[in-house]
mmCIF file of C-alpha atoms and ligand atoms in Angstrom:
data_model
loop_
_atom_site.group_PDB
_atom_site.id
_atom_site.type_symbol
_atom_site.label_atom_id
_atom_site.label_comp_id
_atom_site.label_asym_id
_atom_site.label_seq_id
_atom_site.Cartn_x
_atom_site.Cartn_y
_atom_site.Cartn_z
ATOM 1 C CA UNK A 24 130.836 124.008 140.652
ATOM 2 C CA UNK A 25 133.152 126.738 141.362
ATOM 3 C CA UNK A 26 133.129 129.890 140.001
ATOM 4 C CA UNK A 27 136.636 129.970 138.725
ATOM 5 C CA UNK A 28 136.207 126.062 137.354
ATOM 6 C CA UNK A 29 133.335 127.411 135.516
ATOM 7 C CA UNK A 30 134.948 130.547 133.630
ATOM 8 C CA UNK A 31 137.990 127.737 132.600
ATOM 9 C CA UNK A 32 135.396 125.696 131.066
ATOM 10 C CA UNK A 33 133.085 128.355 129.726
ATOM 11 C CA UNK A 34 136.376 129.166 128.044
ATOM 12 C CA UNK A 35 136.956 125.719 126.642
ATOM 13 C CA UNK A 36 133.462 125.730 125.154
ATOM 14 C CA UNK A 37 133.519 128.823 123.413
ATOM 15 C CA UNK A 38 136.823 128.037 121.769
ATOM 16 C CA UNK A 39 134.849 124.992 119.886
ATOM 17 C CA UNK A 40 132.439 127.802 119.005
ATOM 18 C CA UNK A 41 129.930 126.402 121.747
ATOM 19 C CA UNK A 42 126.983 128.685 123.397
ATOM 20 C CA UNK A 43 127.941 128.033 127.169
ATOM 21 C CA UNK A 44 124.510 126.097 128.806
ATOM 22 C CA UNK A 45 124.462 124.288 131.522
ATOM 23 C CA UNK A 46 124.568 120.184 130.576
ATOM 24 C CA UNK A 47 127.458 121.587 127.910
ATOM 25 C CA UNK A 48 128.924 122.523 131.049
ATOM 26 C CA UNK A 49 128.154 119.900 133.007
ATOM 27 C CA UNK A 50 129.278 117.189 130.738
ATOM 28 C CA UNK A 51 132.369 119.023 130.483
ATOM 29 C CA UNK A 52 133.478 119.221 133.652
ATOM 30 C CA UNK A 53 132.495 115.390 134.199
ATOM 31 C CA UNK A 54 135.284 114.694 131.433
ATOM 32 C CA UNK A 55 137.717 117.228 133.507
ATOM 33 C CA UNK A 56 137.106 115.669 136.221
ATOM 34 C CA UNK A 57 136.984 112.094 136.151
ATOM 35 C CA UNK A 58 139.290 111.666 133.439
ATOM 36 C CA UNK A 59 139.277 108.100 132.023
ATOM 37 C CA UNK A 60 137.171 106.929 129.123
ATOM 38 C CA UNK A 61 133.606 107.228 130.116
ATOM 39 C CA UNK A 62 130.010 105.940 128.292
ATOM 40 C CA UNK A 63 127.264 107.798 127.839
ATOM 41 C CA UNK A 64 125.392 106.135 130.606
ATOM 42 C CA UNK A 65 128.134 107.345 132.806
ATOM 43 C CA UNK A 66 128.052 110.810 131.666
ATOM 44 C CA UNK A 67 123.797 111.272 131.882
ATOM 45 C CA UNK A 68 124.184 109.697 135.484
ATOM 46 C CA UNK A 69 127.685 111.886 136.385
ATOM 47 C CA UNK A 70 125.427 114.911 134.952
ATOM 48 C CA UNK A 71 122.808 114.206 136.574
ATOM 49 C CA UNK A 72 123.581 114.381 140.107
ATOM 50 C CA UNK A 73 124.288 118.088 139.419
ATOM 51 C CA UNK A 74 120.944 118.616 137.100
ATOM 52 C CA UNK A 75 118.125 116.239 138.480
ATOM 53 C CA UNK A 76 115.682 116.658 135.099
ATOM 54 C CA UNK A 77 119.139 116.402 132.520
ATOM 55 C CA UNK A 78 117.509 114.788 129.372
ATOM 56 C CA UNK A 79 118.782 111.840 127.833
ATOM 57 C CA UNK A 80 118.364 113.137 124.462
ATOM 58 C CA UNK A 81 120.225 116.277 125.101
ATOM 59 C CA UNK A 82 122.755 115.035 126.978
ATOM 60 C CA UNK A 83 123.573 112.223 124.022
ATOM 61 C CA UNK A 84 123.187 114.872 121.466
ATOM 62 C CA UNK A 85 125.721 116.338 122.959
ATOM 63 C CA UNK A 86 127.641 113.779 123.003
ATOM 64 C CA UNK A 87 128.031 113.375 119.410
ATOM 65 C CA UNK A 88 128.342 117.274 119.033
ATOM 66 C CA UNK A 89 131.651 117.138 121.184
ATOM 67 C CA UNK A 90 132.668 114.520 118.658
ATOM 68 C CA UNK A 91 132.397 115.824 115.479
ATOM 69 C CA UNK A 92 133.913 118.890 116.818
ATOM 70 C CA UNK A 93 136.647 117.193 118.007
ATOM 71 C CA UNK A 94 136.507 118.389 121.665
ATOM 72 C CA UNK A 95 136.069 114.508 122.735
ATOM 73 C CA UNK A 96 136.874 111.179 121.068
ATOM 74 C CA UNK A 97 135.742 107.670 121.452
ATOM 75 C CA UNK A 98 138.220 105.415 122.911
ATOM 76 C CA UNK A 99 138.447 101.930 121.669
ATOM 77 C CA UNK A 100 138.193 99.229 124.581
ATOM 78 C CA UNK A 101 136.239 96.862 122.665
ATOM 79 C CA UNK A 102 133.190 97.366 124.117
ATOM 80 C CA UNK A 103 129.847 97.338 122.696
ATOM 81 C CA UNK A 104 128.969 100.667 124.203
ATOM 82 C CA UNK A 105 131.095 103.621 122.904
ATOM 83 C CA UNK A 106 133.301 105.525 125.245
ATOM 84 C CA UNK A 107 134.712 108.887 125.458
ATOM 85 C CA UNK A 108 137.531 111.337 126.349
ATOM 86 C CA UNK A 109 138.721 114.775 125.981
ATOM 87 C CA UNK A 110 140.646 114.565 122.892
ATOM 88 C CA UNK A 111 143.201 117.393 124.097
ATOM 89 C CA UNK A 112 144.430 115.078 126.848
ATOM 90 C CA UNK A 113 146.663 112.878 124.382
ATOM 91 C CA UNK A 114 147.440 109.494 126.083
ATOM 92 C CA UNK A 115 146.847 105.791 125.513
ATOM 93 C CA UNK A 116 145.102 103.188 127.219
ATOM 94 C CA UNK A 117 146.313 99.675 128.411
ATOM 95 C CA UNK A 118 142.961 97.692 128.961
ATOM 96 C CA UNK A 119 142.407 94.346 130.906
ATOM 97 C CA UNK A 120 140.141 92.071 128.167
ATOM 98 C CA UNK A 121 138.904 90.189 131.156
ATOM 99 C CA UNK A 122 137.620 93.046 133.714
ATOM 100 C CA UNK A 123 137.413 96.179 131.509
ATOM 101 C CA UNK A 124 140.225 97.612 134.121
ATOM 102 C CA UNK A 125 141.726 100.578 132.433
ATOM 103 C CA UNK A 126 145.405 102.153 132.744
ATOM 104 C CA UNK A 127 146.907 104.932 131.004
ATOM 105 C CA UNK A 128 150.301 105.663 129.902
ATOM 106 C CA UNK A 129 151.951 108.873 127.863
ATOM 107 C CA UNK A 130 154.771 107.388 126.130
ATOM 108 C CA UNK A 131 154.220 107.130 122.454
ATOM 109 C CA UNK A 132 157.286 106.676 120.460
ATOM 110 C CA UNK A 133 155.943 105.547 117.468
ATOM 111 C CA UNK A 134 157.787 107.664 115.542
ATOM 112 C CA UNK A 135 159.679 105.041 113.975
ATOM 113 C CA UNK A 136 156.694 103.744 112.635
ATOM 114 C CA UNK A 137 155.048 106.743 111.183
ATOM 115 C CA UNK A 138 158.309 107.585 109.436
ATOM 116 C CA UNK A 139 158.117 103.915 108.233
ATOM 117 C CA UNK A 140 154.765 104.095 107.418
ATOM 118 C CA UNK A 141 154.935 107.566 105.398
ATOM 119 C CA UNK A 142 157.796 106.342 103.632
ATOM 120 C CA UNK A 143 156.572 103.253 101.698
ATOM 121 C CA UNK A 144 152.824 104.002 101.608
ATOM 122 C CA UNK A 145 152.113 105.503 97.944
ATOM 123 C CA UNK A 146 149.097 106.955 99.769
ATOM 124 C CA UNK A 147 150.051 108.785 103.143
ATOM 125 C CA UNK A 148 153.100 111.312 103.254
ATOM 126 C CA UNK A 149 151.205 112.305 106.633
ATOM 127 C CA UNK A 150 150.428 110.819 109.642
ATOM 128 C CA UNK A 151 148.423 113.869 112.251
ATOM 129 C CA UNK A 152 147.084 111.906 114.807
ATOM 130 C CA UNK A 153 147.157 108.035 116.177
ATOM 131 C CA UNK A 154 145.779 106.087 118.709
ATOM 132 C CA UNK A 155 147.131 103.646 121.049
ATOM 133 C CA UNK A 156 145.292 100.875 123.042
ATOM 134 C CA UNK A 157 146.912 97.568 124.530
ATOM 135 C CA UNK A 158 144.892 94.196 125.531
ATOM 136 C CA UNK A 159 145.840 91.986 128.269
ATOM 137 C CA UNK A 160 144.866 90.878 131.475
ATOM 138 C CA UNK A 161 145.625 92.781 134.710
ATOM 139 C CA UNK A 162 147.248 90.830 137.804
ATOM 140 C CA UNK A 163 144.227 90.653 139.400
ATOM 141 C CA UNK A 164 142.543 88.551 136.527
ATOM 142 C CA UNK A 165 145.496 86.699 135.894
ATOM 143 C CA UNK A 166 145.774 85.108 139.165
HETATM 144 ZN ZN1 ZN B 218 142.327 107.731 129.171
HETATM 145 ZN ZN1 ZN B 219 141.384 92.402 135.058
HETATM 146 ZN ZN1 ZN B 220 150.425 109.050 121.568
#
């Protein structure tokens, strides 16, 4: 890794109020650089390449750290095994139901909906976040 890639992440890490170590590192800079939704199968074998003797405990552990703190999210793609991304890199997904091919897009204006939604729910007045995924098949698949 780069020196200067490694004080940006370093950075990143301590801003979620993380000791910098090397597979936080490591599994960071996998999400940097790779950036589409990735399982934690991906991530041990991603990490390591860089760090032959990464353990699969720490490494998952990790995992679900980066979650609860919010520095990652999983990414619905109706899967049975979970998958991740950096939750700062807001986007949505459109996913092929027949060959798992991902795509993402940016737009989200939704905000028709929220305003709906926060209007006649007696419940929400708020809407923070949202997700977005889309199910179809991709050209490939469909011919
Ligand atoms: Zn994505
Ligand atoms: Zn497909
Ligand atoms: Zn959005």
């Amino acid at each position: 890794m780069k020196k200067a890639d490694t004080t940006k992440l370093s950075t990143i890490l301590k801003e979620y109020a993380y000791k910098v170590t090397p597979t936080r590192l490591s599994i960071l800079s996998t999400f940097m650089r790779v950036r589409k939704p990735l399982s934690a199968e991906h991530i041990l074998k991603h990490v390591r390449k860089t760090e032959r003797k990464a353990d699969q405990v720490t490494v998952y552990r990790t995992l679900t750290s980066f979650e609860k703190k919010g520095l990652i999210k999983k990414v619905n793609l109706r899967t049975d095994a979970a998958f991740y991304e950096l939750a700062f890199d807001h986007h949505h997904h459109v996913v092929c139901t027949s060959c798992g091919r991902v795509e993402d897009f940016t737009d989200c204006s939704i905000s028709h909906i929220i305003e709906k939604v926060t209007r006649t729910s007696p419940y929400f007045k708020t809407i923070d976040d949202h997700s977005i995924e889309l199910f179809g098949m991709c050209t490939t698949c469909v011919r």
